[in-house]
Short mmCIF file of C-alpha atoms and ligand atoms in Angstrom, two decimals:
data_model
loop_
_atom_site.label_atom_id
_atom_site.label_comp_id
_atom_site.label_asym_id
_atom_site.label_seq_id
_atom_site.Cartn_x
_atom_site.Cartn_y
_atom_site.Cartn_z
CA MET A 114 -13.60 25.43 11.00
CA ARG A 115 -13.16 28.95 9.67
CA ALA A 116 -10.73 31.31 10.96
CA GLY A 117 -11.60 33.02 14.28
CA ALA A 118 -13.36 29.86 15.45
CA GLY A 119 -10.21 28.81 17.23
CA ALA A 120 -6.41 29.52 17.58
CA GLU A 121 -5.45 28.34 14.03
CA PRO A 122 -3.01 30.72 12.47
CA PHE A 123 -4.74 30.34 8.84
CA ASP A 124 -7.89 29.80 7.24
CA VAL A 125 -7.97 26.82 5.19
CA VAL A 126 -10.83 28.24 2.66
CA ASP A 127 -8.63 31.24 2.06
CA LEU A 128 -5.68 28.99 1.19
CA ILE A 129 -7.98 26.66 -1.01
CA THR A 130 -8.96 30.16 -2.76
CA ARG A 131 -5.55 31.28 -3.19
CA LYS A 132 -4.46 27.97 -4.98
CA ARG A 133 -7.54 27.96 -7.07
CA PHE A 134 -6.37 31.38 -8.51
CA ALA A 135 -2.91 29.95 -9.09
CA ARG A 136 -1.24 31.66 -6.35
CA SER A 137 1.44 29.96 -4.41
CA LEU A 138 1.37 28.85 -0.75
CA ASP A 139 4.18 29.46 1.55
CA ARG A 140 6.22 27.34 3.85
CA ALA A 141 4.29 28.16 7.10
CA GLU A 142 0.95 27.58 5.30
CA ILE A 143 1.79 24.42 3.85
CA ASP A 144 3.29 22.92 7.09
CA TRP A 145 0.10 24.04 8.84
CA VAL A 146 -2.40 22.54 6.54
CA VAL A 147 -0.66 19.33 6.49
CA GLU A 148 -0.26 19.33 10.28
CA ALA A 149 -3.88 20.42 10.81
CA PHE A 150 -5.31 17.73 8.24
CA SER A 151 -3.25 15.07 10.11
CA ARG A 152 -4.81 16.03 13.72
CA GLY A 153 -8.48 16.61 12.18
CA ALA A 154 -8.79 20.32 12.33
CA VAL A 155 -8.76 20.66 8.48
CA ALA A 156 -11.53 18.50 7.17
CA PRO A 157 -11.27 15.65 4.40
CA GLU A 158 -13.47 17.66 2.07
CA GLN A 159 -11.36 20.70 2.70
CA MET A 160 -8.05 18.95 2.01
CA SER A 161 -9.80 17.26 -0.97
CA ALA A 162 -10.79 20.79 -2.36
CA LEU A 163 -7.03 21.97 -1.92
CA LEU A 164 -5.86 18.75 -3.54
CA MET A 165 -7.83 19.49 -6.69
CA ALA A 166 -6.75 23.00 -6.88
CA VAL A 167 -3.11 21.84 -6.80
CA VAL A 168 -3.99 19.22 -9.58
CA ILE A 169 -5.36 22.19 -11.61
CA GLN A 170 -2.96 24.70 -10.90
CA GLY A 171 0.17 22.87 -10.07
CA MET A 172 2.89 23.67 -7.49
CA ASP A 173 6.29 25.09 -8.34
CA ALA A 174 9.61 23.38 -7.02
CA ARG A 175 9.67 25.39 -3.84
CA GLU A 176 6.10 24.48 -2.82
CA THR A 177 6.58 20.89 -3.74
CA ARG A 178 9.86 20.75 -1.57
CA ASP A 179 7.80 22.55 1.25
CA LEU A 180 5.02 19.98 0.87
CA THR A 181 7.49 16.96 0.95
CA ALA A 182 9.07 18.09 4.05
CA ALA A 183 5.65 18.83 5.84
CA MET A 184 4.60 15.27 5.07
CA ILE A 185 8.01 13.71 6.37
CA ALA A 186 7.36 15.75 9.53
CA SER A 187 4.25 13.81 10.26
CA GLY A 188 6.07 10.63 10.95
CA GLU A 189 9.27 8.69 11.81
CA ARG A 190 12.43 8.43 9.59
CA MET A 191 14.25 5.22 9.28
CA ASP A 192 18.12 4.87 9.81
CA PHE A 193 20.18 2.15 7.98
CA THR A 194 23.52 3.83 8.86
CA GLY A 195 24.47 0.91 11.09
CA LEU A 196 24.32 -1.79 8.20
CA ASP A 197 28.05 -2.91 6.89
CA ARG A 198 26.84 -2.22 3.28
CA PRO A 199 25.32 0.76 1.20
CA ALA A 200 21.55 0.87 1.43
CA ILE A 201 20.14 1.75 -2.03
CA ASP A 202 16.40 1.96 -2.54
CA LYS A 203 14.37 1.59 -5.83
CA HIS A 204 10.89 2.87 -6.67
CA SER A 205 8.65 2.41 -9.65
CA THR A 206 5.95 5.02 -10.21
CA GLY A 207 3.49 1.93 -11.03
CA GLY A 208 3.04 -0.15 -14.16
CA VAL A 209 1.17 -3.15 -15.58
CA GLY A 210 2.98 -6.44 -15.11
CA ASP A 211 6.00 -4.61 -13.74
CA THR A 212 7.64 -7.55 -11.97
CA THR A 213 11.02 -5.89 -11.81
CA THR A 214 11.27 -5.48 -7.99
CA LEU A 215 11.04 -9.22 -7.41
CA PRO A 216 14.14 -10.17 -9.36
CA LEU A 217 15.96 -7.06 -8.51
CA VAL A 218 16.09 -6.84 -4.72
CA PRO A 219 17.66 -10.51 -4.50
CA LEU A 220 20.12 -9.54 -7.29
CA MET A 221 21.27 -6.57 -5.43
CA ALA A 222 21.57 -8.52 -2.10
CA ALA A 223 23.64 -10.96 -3.79
CA LEU A 224 26.00 -8.27 -5.04
CA GLY A 225 26.49 -6.74 -1.74
CA VAL A 226 23.88 -3.86 -1.94
CA ALA A 227 21.43 -3.73 0.88
CA VAL A 228 17.89 -2.70 -0.56
CA PRO A 229 15.10 -1.84 1.98
CA GLN A 230 11.93 -1.92 -0.19
CA LEU A 231 8.99 -0.21 2.01
CA SER A 232 6.38 -1.25 -0.73
CA GLY A 233 2.54 -0.68 -1.10
CA ARG A 234 -0.28 -2.58 -2.36
CA GLY A 235 -1.77 -2.32 -6.03
CA LEU A 236 -3.82 0.87 -6.78
CA GLY A 237 -6.17 1.08 -9.52
CA HIS A 238 -5.07 -0.60 -12.69
CA THR A 239 -1.43 -1.12 -11.39
CA GLY A 240 -0.41 -4.18 -9.33
CA GLY A 241 1.32 -3.94 -5.81
CA THR A 242 4.44 -5.63 -4.70
CA LEU A 243 2.99 -6.93 -1.63
CA ASP A 244 0.18 -8.36 -3.20
CA LYS A 245 2.37 -10.28 -5.37
CA LEU A 246 4.55 -11.60 -2.66
CA GLU A 247 1.58 -12.70 -0.75
CA SER A 248 0.81 -15.34 -3.19
CA ILE A 249 3.68 -17.31 -1.55
CA PRO A 250 2.27 -19.34 1.23
CA GLY A 251 3.34 -18.27 4.78
CA TRP A 252 5.18 -14.90 3.49
CA ARG A 253 4.44 -11.84 5.43
CA ALA A 254 4.36 -8.41 4.72
CA GLU A 255 4.34 -6.73 7.82
CA LEU A 256 7.51 -6.46 9.79
CA SER A 257 8.39 -4.45 12.79
CA ASN A 258 11.41 -1.95 12.39
CA ASP A 259 13.64 -4.35 14.38
CA GLU A 260 12.77 -7.30 11.98
CA ILE A 261 13.32 -5.03 8.91
CA ILE A 262 16.96 -4.61 10.09
CA ASP A 263 17.24 -8.24 11.05
CA VAL A 264 16.15 -9.48 7.60
CA LEU A 265 18.42 -6.96 5.90
CA ARG A 266 21.48 -8.17 7.96
CA SER A 267 20.84 -11.52 7.29
CA THR A 268 19.90 -11.68 3.75
CA GLY A 269 20.86 -8.34 2.19
CA GLY A 270 17.30 -7.50 1.05
CA VAL A 271 13.76 -6.87 2.54
CA ILE A 272 10.56 -6.16 0.73
CA CYS A 273 7.82 -5.48 3.31
CA ALA A 274 4.79 -3.23 4.12
CA ALA A 275 5.56 0.41 5.20
CA GLY A 276 4.89 0.76 8.71
CA ALA A 277 2.19 2.94 9.72
CA ASP A 278 4.59 5.74 10.99
CA LEU A 279 6.28 6.17 7.92
CA VAL A 280 4.64 9.45 6.45
CA PRO A 281 1.09 8.89 8.05
CA ALA A 282 0.32 12.36 6.17
CA ASP A 283 0.74 10.67 2.78
CA ARG A 284 -1.34 7.62 3.75
CA ALA A 285 -4.27 10.06 4.73
CA MET A 286 -3.94 12.19 1.51
CA TYR A 287 -3.57 9.29 -0.78
CA ALA A 288 -6.81 8.04 0.77
CA LEU A 289 -8.57 10.93 -0.52
CA ARG A 290 -6.72 11.32 -3.85
CA ASP A 291 -7.67 7.82 -4.80
CA VAL A 292 -11.33 8.71 -4.50
CA THR A 293 -11.48 12.21 -5.73
CA GLY A 294 -9.55 11.91 -8.86
CA THR A 295 -6.42 13.86 -7.79
CA VAL A 296 -3.83 10.97 -8.22
CA ALA A 297 -2.45 12.32 -11.57
CA SER A 298 -0.57 15.41 -10.58
CA ALA A 299 3.35 15.74 -10.93
CA PRO A 300 3.86 17.51 -7.70
CA LEU A 301 1.49 15.50 -5.70
CA ILE A 302 2.87 12.15 -6.84
CA ALA A 303 6.49 13.65 -6.53
CA ALA A 304 5.75 14.63 -2.86
CA SER A 305 4.05 11.31 -2.03
CA ILE A 306 6.71 9.06 -3.29
CA MET A 307 9.70 11.26 -2.34
CA SER A 308 8.33 11.94 1.21
CA LYS A 309 8.45 8.18 1.97
CA LYS A 310 11.77 7.51 0.25
CA ILE A 311 13.39 10.31 2.06
CA ALA A 312 12.02 9.06 5.31
CA GLY A 313 13.04 5.60 4.35
CA GLY A 314 16.50 6.44 5.25
CA ALA A 315 18.53 5.02 2.16
CA ASP A 316 21.63 6.22 1.05
CA GLY A 317 20.55 6.46 -2.61
CA LEU A 318 17.58 5.83 -4.80
CA VAL A 319 16.95 4.69 -8.39
CA LEU A 320 13.45 5.74 -9.71
CA ASP A 321 11.71 4.05 -12.72
CA VAL A 322 9.35 6.73 -13.81
CA LYS A 323 6.88 5.21 -16.25
CA PHE A 324 5.15 6.66 -19.28
CA GLY A 325 2.63 5.25 -21.91
CA SER A 326 -0.89 3.94 -21.36
CA GLY A 327 -0.29 1.92 -18.29
CA ALA A 328 1.34 4.82 -16.25
CA PHE A 329 -0.23 7.13 -13.91
CA LEU A 330 1.10 9.98 -16.20
CA PRO A 331 0.90 8.49 -20.01
CA ASP A 332 2.60 11.58 -21.36
CA ILE A 333 6.38 11.55 -21.63
CA ASP A 334 6.69 15.12 -21.05
CA GLU A 335 4.67 14.84 -17.99
CA ALA A 336 6.77 11.76 -16.67
CA ARG A 337 9.82 13.79 -17.42
CA GLU A 338 8.66 16.68 -15.37
CA LEU A 339 7.52 14.08 -12.33
CA ALA A 340 11.07 12.57 -12.66
CA THR A 341 13.13 15.86 -12.65
CA ALA A 342 10.86 16.90 -9.65
CA MET A 343 11.78 13.81 -7.78
CA VAL A 344 15.41 13.74 -8.68
CA ARG A 345 15.50 17.56 -7.53
CA LEU A 346 13.65 16.72 -4.01
CA GLY A 347 16.10 13.75 -3.58
CA SER A 348 19.19 15.66 -3.99
CA ASP A 349 18.18 18.65 -1.99
CA SER A 350 17.36 16.48 0.84
CA GLY A 351 21.00 14.56 0.48
CA LEU A 352 19.38 11.48 -0.92
CA ARG A 353 21.33 10.69 -4.16
CA THR A 354 18.63 10.02 -6.79
CA VAL A 355 18.65 9.04 -10.47
CA ALA A 356 15.61 8.24 -12.46
CA LEU A 357 15.04 6.07 -15.77
CA LEU A 358 12.14 6.90 -17.82
CA THR A 359 10.65 3.72 -19.21
CA ASP A 360 8.11 2.69 -21.56
CA MET A 361 4.76 1.38 -20.08
CA ASP A 362 2.62 1.29 -23.19
CA ALA A 363 2.91 -2.48 -23.31
CA PRO A 364 2.86 -4.65 -20.29
CA LEU A 365 6.41 -5.80 -19.01
CA GLY A 366 7.11 -9.30 -19.68
CA ARG A 367 4.23 -11.73 -20.26
CA ALA A 368 2.74 -12.03 -16.75
CA VAL A 369 0.19 -9.62 -15.08
CA GLY A 370 -1.23 -10.49 -11.99
CA ASN A 371 -0.02 -11.62 -8.54
CA ALA A 372 0.96 -15.35 -8.62
CA HIS A 373 1.56 -15.06 -12.43
CA GLU A 374 4.36 -12.38 -11.68
CA VAL A 375 5.91 -14.48 -9.00
CA ARG A 376 6.21 -17.33 -11.46
CA GLU A 377 7.87 -14.85 -14.07
CA ALA A 378 10.11 -13.52 -11.26
CA VAL A 379 11.26 -17.09 -10.51
CA GLU A 380 11.87 -17.70 -14.28
CA THR A 381 13.81 -14.62 -14.38
CA LEU A 382 15.94 -15.53 -11.30
CA SER A 383 16.45 -19.04 -13.01
CA GLY A 384 18.27 -17.32 -15.66
CA GLY A 385 15.28 -17.08 -18.13
CA GLY A 386 12.50 -14.80 -18.35
CA PRO A 387 11.14 -12.26 -20.73
CA ALA A 388 13.74 -10.15 -22.55
CA ASP A 389 12.14 -6.73 -21.73
CA LEU A 390 11.97 -7.68 -17.91
CA VAL A 391 15.50 -8.76 -17.84
CA GLU A 392 16.62 -5.82 -19.69
CA LEU A 393 14.92 -3.37 -17.19
CA THR A 394 16.00 -5.42 -14.24
CA LEU A 395 19.88 -5.07 -15.44
CA ALA A 396 19.35 -1.41 -16.10
CA LEU A 397 18.08 -0.49 -12.67
CA ALA A 398 20.76 -2.79 -11.46
CA ARG A 399 23.68 -0.81 -13.17
CA GLU A 400 22.01 2.34 -11.68
CA MET A 401 21.99 0.99 -8.18
CA LEU A 402 25.43 -0.47 -8.15
CA ASP A 403 26.45 3.03 -9.52
CA LEU A 404 25.07 4.93 -6.61
CA ALA A 405 26.69 2.23 -4.11
CA GLY A 406 30.05 2.95 -5.72
CA LEU A 407 30.46 -0.58 -7.23
CA THR A 408 30.86 0.60 -10.95
CA ASP A 409 33.08 -2.22 -11.84
CA ILE A 410 30.47 -5.17 -11.10
CA ASP A 411 28.23 -6.58 -13.99
CA PRO A 412 25.03 -7.59 -12.62
CA ALA A 413 24.05 -9.96 -15.34
CA PRO A 414 26.16 -13.00 -14.28
CA ALA A 415 24.64 -12.91 -11.00
CA LEU A 416 21.14 -13.16 -12.31
CA ALA A 417 21.95 -15.99 -14.65
CA ASP A 418 24.04 -18.25 -12.37
CA GLY A 419 21.74 -18.73 -9.30
CA ARG A 420 23.30 -16.07 -6.98
CA ALA A 421 20.26 -13.81 -7.01
CA MET A 422 18.01 -17.18 -6.88
CA ASP A 423 19.81 -18.06 -3.63
CA ALA A 424 19.32 -14.74 -2.22
CA TRP A 425 15.63 -14.64 -3.17
CA ARG A 426 15.12 -17.97 -1.42
CA ARG A 427 16.67 -16.59 1.75
CA MET A 428 14.58 -13.27 1.66
CA ILE A 429 11.35 -15.42 1.45
CA ALA A 430 12.13 -17.86 3.94
CA ALA A 431 13.35 -15.02 6.55
CA GLN A 432 9.64 -13.54 6.07
CA GLY A 433 7.89 -17.00 6.76
CA GLY A 434 7.45 -17.92 2.99
CA ASP A 435 8.08 -21.24 1.43
CA PRO A 436 10.24 -20.38 -1.57
CA HIS A 437 9.77 -24.01 -3.03
CA ALA A 438 5.95 -23.69 -2.87
CA ARG A 439 4.43 -23.45 -6.52
CA PRO A 440 2.25 -20.27 -6.78
CA ALA A 441 -1.55 -20.77 -7.05
CA VAL A 442 -3.17 -21.57 -10.48
CA ALA A 443 -6.56 -20.19 -11.36
CA ARG A 444 -9.40 -22.46 -11.69
CA GLU A 445 -10.95 -20.53 -14.80
CA THR A 446 -9.11 -19.57 -18.01
CA GLU A 447 -10.30 -17.96 -21.08
CA THR A 448 -8.55 -17.22 -24.57
CA VAL A 449 -8.78 -14.06 -26.19
CA ARG A 450 -7.99 -14.67 -29.89
CA ALA A 451 -7.31 -12.79 -33.09
CA THR A 452 -10.43 -11.92 -35.07
CA THR A 453 -8.42 -11.14 -38.43
CA ASP A 454 -5.06 -11.79 -39.79
CA GLY A 455 -2.62 -8.99 -39.08
CA ILE A 456 0.40 -7.33 -37.38
CA VAL A 457 0.18 -6.53 -33.49
CA GLN A 458 0.45 -2.75 -33.61
CA ARG A 459 0.19 -2.39 -29.80
CA VAL A 460 -0.82 -4.34 -26.79
CA ASP A 461 -2.33 -1.57 -24.42
CA ALA A 462 -1.01 -1.81 -20.97
CA ARG A 463 -3.86 0.10 -19.63
CA ALA A 464 -6.54 -2.19 -20.96
CA VAL A 465 -4.48 -5.26 -19.86
CA GLY A 466 -4.11 -3.55 -16.36
CA THR A 467 -7.91 -2.90 -16.24
CA GLY A 468 -8.66 -6.45 -17.47
CA SER A 469 -6.37 -8.14 -14.70
CA TRP A 470 -8.00 -5.78 -12.10
CA ARG A 471 -11.51 -6.68 -13.19
CA LEU A 472 -10.62 -10.37 -13.21
CA GLY A 473 -9.79 -9.87 -9.40
CA ALA A 474 -6.02 -9.11 -9.33
CA GLY A 475 -6.64 -5.48 -7.76
CA ARG A 476 -9.15 -4.16 -5.49
CA ALA A 477 -11.91 -1.39 -5.79
CA LYS A 478 -11.07 -0.07 -2.51
CA PRO A 479 -8.14 -0.27 0.19
CA GLY A 480 -8.72 -3.29 2.38
CA ASP A 481 -10.62 -5.40 -0.27
CA PRO A 482 -9.32 -8.97 -0.76
CA VAL A 483 -7.41 -9.80 -4.02
CA ASP A 484 -7.64 -12.88 -6.01
CA LEU A 485 -4.12 -14.07 -6.01
CA THR A 486 -4.57 -16.43 -9.11
CA ALA A 487 -6.17 -13.60 -11.23
CA GLY A 488 -4.47 -12.13 -14.06
CA VAL A 489 -3.48 -12.05 -17.75
CA THR A 490 -0.82 -13.82 -19.81
CA VAL A 491 0.34 -11.75 -22.80
CA LEU A 492 1.22 -14.16 -25.65
CA VAL A 493 2.08 -11.39 -28.24
CA ARG A 494 4.22 -8.39 -28.63
CA PRO A 495 4.11 -5.34 -31.06
CA GLY A 496 5.44 -6.53 -34.35
CA ASP A 497 4.22 -10.24 -34.15
CA ARG A 498 2.25 -11.60 -37.10
CA VAL A 499 -0.70 -13.37 -36.19
CA ARG A 500 -3.63 -15.27 -38.15
CA ALA A 501 -7.48 -15.06 -37.35
CA GLY A 502 -8.03 -17.44 -34.34
CA ASP A 503 -4.59 -17.43 -32.92
CA PRO A 504 -4.51 -16.69 -29.25
CA LEU A 505 -3.37 -13.31 -27.99
CA LEU A 506 -3.95 -13.21 -24.28
CA VAL A 507 -5.30 -15.64 -21.58
CA ALA A 508 -7.33 -14.24 -18.83
CA ALA A 509 -7.52 -16.33 -15.46
CA CYS A 510 -9.31 -16.18 -12.24
CA ASP A 511 -10.99 -18.24 -9.66
CA ALA A 512 -14.48 -16.41 -9.69
CA PRO A 513 -16.14 -17.36 -12.86
CA GLU A 514 -18.71 -14.48 -12.54
CA ARG A 515 -15.80 -12.04 -13.00
CA MET A 516 -14.54 -13.52 -16.40
CA GLU A 517 -17.02 -11.75 -18.74
CA ARG A 518 -16.17 -8.31 -17.54
CA GLY A 519 -12.55 -8.83 -17.38
CA VAL A 520 -12.57 -10.47 -20.87
CA ALA A 521 -14.48 -7.46 -22.13
CA ALA A 522 -11.64 -5.09 -21.00
CA LEU A 523 -9.14 -7.29 -22.80
CA ALA A 524 -10.97 -7.66 -26.17
CA ALA A 525 -9.51 -4.27 -27.53
CA ALA A 526 -6.32 -4.36 -25.84
CA VAL A 527 -4.22 -6.07 -28.72
CA GLU A 528 -4.44 -3.72 -32.06
CA LEU A 529 -3.99 -5.43 -35.38
CA GLY A 530 -2.85 -3.74 -38.44
CA ASP A 531 -1.16 -4.11 -41.75
CA ALA A 532 2.00 -1.99 -41.11
CA VAL A 533 5.11 -3.06 -39.17
CA PRO A 534 5.01 -0.86 -36.18
CA GLU A 535 8.09 1.48 -35.22
CA PRO A 536 10.15 -0.38 -32.45
CA ARG A 537 9.87 1.60 -29.10
CA ARG A 538 12.84 1.77 -26.72
CA LEU A 539 12.02 0.38 -23.26
CA ILE A 540 14.48 2.76 -21.68
CA ALA A 541 14.03 6.34 -23.05
CA GLU A 542 15.98 8.76 -20.97
CA ARG A 543 17.87 9.15 -17.61
CA VAL A 544 17.14 11.90 -15.46
CA THR A 545 20.06 12.99 -12.89
CA ALA A 546 20.41 16.42 -10.86
N1 URA B 796 2.56 6.11 -5.94
C1 URA B 796 2.72 6.66 -4.65
O1 URA B 796 3.24 6.23 -3.60
N2 URA B 796 2.00 7.92 -4.70
C2 URA B 796 1.35 8.60 -5.50
O2 URA B 796 0.87 9.52 -5.52
C3 URA B 796 1.44 7.68 -6.93
C4 URA B 796 1.98 6.47 -6.80
CA1 CA B 797 5.47 -9.01 -15.88
#
């Protein structure tokens, strides 16, 4: 596969070496390497080496834009211009117990904004929206493009699997990144997410970019760099994009894990739900309404008075699900208790996510089954006072053999101390073009 062997215009080893020494790649080179990888002329180990060079040396804004464009060109673009409503999309960079999409999409549908949510499955310690919804009996994630439009027209919102033709280059590159330690890179994450969102065809996009221990990029400066890169990629391609930087140091809400989060979403759609989940849902809703030009609508009443719940039921039913079915409950539970008296300093989202994943809520490799009942209930928040023996977390799963390793990951998740911790702000910053 070296140059000279065929009619290829570039030598991939030359591109890898250039990036290794921090030199930039031009548009033609980036277009070629993505296209050649897609047709098998660049081998997975070569692409992996190039991705690692990018993780270490970075890419500038122009390279990131060219990479995004090359990835979009690998597949089809969706089009929602035929709807009678603005189509506004939402994306979270991935968190622990981040249930927000589930109440947010029906809330927006109830307020006249169409939300086409082409989602993914769980990655590593973070949960996936489709896995959560699949805990509802009968609910179907895979829809054809015609079905996506039908569900959007009839209910105003759709959450479904991205089709195989939406940025296939990302799918192939992500599979390599996942197993080669090359996920955590702002330009690669930005190109991966924004290629799918731009090809997804909405009129506007609100990004929830996480920082803190449970995020892919824990450092707020790196998260801001990622948010800025994504907002710029969106704006440059005509997709109006706004980002919120939000704290993912502690899990969001109380429930982590698939069926657990559906139960929490239904609680929120019933006018209850944890305060942080409600706060983030409403903040994202306001940004989406703003992009849709509906700045005079307050989203809070529709979440509390049942309108969003009605939209949820229509959406679930339109995809074959039974909106009245009770989510499955785990056969086994084990409580993690405080070993001393103290004040909760921190609930470490990464440890909780890892615990939930080991209990069976996530998968070790794509295609593995998940335990829909596995997960964690978080009973305390930073600042709470506890006594030795008080319950802190409850681990749940169907497979007893998973319990020990899951609980081991959770044992150090709640840090106790003597001081009252500084309160953290859930929504730290807003990034616009
Ligand atoms: N989510 C994505 O879709 N891509 C990434 O690279 C990381 C998170
Ligand atoms: Ca949650």
